C-alpha atoms as a PDB file:
ATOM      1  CA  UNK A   1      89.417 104.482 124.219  1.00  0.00           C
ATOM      2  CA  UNK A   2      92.892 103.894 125.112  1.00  0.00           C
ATOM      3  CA  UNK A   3      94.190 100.425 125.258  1.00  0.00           C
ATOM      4  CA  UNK A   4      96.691  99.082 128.085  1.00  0.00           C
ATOM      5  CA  UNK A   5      98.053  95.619 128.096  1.00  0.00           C
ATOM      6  CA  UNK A   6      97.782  93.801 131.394  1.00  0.00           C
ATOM      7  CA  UNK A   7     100.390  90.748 132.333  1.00  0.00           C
ATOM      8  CA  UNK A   8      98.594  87.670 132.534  1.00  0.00           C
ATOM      9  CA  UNK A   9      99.965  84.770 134.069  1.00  0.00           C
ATOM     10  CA  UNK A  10      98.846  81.225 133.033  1.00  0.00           C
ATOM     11  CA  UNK A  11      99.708  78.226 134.859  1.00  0.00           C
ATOM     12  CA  UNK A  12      98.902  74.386 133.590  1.00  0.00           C
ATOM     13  CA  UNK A  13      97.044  72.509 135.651  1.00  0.00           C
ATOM     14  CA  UNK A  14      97.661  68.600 136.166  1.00  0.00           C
ATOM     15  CA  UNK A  15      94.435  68.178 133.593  1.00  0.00           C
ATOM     16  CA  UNK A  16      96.484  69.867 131.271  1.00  0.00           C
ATOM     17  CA  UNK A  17      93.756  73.250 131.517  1.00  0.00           C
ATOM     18  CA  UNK A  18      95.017  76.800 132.306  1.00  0.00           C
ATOM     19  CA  UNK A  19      94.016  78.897 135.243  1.00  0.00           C
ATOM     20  CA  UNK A  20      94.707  82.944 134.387  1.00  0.00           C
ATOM     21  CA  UNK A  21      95.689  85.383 137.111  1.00  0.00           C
ATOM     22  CA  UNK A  22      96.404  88.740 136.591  1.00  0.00           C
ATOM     23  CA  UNK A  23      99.069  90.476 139.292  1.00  0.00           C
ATOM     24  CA  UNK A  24      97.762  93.984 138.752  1.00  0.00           C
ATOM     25  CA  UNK A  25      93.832  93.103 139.849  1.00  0.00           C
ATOM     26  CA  UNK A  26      94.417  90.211 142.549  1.00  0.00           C
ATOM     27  CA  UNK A  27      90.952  88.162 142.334  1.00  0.00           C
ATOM     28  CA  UNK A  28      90.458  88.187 138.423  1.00  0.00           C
ATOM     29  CA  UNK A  29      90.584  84.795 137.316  1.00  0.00           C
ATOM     30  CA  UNK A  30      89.614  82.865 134.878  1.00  0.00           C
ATOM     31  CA  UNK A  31      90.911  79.393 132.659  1.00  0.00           C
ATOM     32  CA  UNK A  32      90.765  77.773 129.464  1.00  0.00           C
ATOM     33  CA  UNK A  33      91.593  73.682 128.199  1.00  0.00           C
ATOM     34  CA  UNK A  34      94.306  75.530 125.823  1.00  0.00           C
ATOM     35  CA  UNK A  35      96.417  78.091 126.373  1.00  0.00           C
ATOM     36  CA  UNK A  36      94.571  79.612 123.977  1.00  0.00           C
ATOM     37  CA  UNK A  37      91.007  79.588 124.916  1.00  0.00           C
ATOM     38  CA  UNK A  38      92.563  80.317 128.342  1.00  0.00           C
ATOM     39  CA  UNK A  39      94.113  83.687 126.829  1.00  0.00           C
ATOM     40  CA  UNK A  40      90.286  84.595 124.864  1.00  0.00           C
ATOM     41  CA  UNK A  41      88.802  84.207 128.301  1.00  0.00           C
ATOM     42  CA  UNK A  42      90.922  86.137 130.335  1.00  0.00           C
ATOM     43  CA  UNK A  43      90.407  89.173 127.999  1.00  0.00           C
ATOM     44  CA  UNK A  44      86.783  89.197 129.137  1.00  0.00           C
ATOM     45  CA  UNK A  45      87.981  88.425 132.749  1.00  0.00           C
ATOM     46  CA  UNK A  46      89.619  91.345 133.140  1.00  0.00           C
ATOM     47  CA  UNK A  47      87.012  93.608 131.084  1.00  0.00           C
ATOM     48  CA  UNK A  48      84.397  92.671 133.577  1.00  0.00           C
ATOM     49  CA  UNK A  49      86.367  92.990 136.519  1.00  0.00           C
ATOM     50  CA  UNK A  50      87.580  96.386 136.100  1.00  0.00           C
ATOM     51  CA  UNK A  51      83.597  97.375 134.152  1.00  0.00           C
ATOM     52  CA  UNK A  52      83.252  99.535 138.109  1.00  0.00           C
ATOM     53  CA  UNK A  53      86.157 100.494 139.355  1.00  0.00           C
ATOM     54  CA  UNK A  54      87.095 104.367 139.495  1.00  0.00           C
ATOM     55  CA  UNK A  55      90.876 103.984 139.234  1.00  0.00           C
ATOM     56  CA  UNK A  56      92.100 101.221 136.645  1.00  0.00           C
ATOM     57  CA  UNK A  57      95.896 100.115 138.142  1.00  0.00           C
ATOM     58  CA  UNK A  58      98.559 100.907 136.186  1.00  0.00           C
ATOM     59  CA  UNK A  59      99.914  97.890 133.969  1.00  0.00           C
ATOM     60  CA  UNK A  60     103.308  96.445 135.242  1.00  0.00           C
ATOM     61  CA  UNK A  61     106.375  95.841 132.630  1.00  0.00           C
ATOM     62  CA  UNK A  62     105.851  92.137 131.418  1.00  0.00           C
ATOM     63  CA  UNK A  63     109.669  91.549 133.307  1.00  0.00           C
ATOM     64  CA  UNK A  64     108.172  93.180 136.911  1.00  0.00           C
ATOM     65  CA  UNK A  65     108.712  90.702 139.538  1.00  0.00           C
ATOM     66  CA  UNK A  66     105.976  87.543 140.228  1.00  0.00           C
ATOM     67  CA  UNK A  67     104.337  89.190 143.205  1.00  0.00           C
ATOM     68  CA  UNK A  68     104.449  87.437 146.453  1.00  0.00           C
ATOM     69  CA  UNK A  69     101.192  86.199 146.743  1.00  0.00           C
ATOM     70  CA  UNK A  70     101.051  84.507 143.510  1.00  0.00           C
ATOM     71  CA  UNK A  71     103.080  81.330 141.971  1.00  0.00           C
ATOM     72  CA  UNK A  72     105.506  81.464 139.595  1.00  0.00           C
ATOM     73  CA  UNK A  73     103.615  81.232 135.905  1.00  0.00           C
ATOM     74  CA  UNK A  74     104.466  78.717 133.639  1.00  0.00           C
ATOM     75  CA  UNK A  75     103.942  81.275 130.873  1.00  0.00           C
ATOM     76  CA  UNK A  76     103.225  84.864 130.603  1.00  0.00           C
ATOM     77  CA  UNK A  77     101.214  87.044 127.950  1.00  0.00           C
ATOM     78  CA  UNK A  78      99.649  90.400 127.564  1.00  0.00           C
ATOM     79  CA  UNK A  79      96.444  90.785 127.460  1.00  0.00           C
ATOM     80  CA  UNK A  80      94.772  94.083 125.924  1.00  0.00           C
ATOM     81  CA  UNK A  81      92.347  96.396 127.952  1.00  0.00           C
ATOM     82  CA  UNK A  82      90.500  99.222 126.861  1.00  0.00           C
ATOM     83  CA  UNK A  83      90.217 102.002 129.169  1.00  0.00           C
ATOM     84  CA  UNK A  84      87.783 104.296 129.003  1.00  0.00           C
ATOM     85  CA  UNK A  85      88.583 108.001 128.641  1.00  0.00           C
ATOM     86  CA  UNK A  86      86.555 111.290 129.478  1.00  0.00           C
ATOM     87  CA  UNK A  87      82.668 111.135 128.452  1.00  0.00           C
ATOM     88  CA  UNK A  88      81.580 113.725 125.718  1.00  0.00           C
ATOM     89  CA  UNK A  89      78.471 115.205 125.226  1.00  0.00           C
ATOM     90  CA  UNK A  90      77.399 114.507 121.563  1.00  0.00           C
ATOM     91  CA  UNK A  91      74.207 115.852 119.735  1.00  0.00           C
ATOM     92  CA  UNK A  92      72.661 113.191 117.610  1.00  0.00           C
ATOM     93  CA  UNK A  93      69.318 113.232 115.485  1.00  0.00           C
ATOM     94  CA  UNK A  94      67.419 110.096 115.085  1.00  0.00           C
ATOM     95  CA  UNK A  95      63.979 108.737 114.470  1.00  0.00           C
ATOM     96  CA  UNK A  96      61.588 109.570 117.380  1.00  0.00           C
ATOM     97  CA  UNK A  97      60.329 106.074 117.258  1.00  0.00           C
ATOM     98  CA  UNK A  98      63.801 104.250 117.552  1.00  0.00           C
ATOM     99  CA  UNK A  99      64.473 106.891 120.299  1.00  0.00           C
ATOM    100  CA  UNK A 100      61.268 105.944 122.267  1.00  0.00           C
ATOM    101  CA  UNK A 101      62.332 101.923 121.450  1.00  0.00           C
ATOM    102  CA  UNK A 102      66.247 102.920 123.055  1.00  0.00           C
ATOM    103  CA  UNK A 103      64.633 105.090 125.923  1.00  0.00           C
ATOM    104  CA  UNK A 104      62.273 101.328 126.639  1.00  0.00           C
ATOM    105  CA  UNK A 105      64.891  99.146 126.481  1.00  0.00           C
ATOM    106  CA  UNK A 106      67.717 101.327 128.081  1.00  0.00           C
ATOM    107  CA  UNK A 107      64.843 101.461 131.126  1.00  0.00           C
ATOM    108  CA  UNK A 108      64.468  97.621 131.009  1.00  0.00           C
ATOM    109  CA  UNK A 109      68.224  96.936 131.425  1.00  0.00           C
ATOM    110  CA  UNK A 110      68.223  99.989 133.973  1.00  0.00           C
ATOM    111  CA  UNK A 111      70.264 101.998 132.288  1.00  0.00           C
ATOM    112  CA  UNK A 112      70.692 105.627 130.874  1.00  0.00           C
ATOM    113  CA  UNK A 113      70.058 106.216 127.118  1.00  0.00           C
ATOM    114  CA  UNK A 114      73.412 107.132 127.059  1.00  0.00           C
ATOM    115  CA  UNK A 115      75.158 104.082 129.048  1.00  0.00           C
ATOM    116  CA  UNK A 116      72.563 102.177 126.230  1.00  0.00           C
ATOM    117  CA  UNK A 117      74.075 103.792 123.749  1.00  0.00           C
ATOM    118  CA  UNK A 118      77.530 102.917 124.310  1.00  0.00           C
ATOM    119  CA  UNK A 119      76.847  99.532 125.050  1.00  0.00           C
ATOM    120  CA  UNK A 120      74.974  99.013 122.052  1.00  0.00           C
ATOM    121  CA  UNK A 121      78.248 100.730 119.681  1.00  0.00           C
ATOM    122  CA  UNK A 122      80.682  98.686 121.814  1.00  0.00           C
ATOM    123  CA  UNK A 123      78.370  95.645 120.770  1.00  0.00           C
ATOM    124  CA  UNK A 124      78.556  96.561 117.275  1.00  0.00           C
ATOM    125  CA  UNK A 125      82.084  97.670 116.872  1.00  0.00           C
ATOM    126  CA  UNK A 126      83.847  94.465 118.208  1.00  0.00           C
ATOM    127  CA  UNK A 127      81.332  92.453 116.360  1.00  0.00           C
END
């Protein structure tokens, strides 16, 4: 998977909290008490809200103009996404019992084996 990194734009609430926008995909949001946790949670923002779209936008250069609809940030970071590439057909050998258990649960969670598959490996890799 190829990574992009995607301006997000934090602003500081009166609490002291921090809402994230992100110019490129107008309706993610997401916030955090710290800048910090604010930043963590707007890498899953953004992961979830592009999960079904077709075409991923194109990231902006961190110094690209403060689009008109939003407010000017009180700080600015970079936030990775990966982006998936083309699918691959693999062969793979494997028990015939864990295959029956991965064909069960990928059917529970309506899902291909594959799309279980590659859950399950994303799951384990950024563990």
């Amino acid at each position: 998977m190829a990574v992009r990194h995607y301006r997000a734009f934090l602003h500081r609430g009166d609490d002291g909290a921090f809402g994230v926008v992100f110019p490129e995909f107008p309706g993610c949001v997401t916030c955090g008490d710290t800048a910090s946790a604010a930043l963590e949670a707007a890498a899953e923002a953004i992961a979830l809200h592009v999960e079904d779209m077709e075409a991923i936008a194109e990231p902006a250069d961190i110094s690209a103009p403060v689009p008109d609809w939003c407010d000017p940030p009180d700080m600015v970071a970079l936030v990775p996404l990966e982006v998936p590439g083309r699918s691959v057909r693999v062969q793979v050998t494997m028990d015939e019992g864990l295959l029956a258990r991965i064909d069960m649960a990928a059917k529970a969670g309506g899902m291909s084996r594959s799309a279980f598959l590659a859950e399950s490996a994303r799951a384990r890799l950024s563990a």
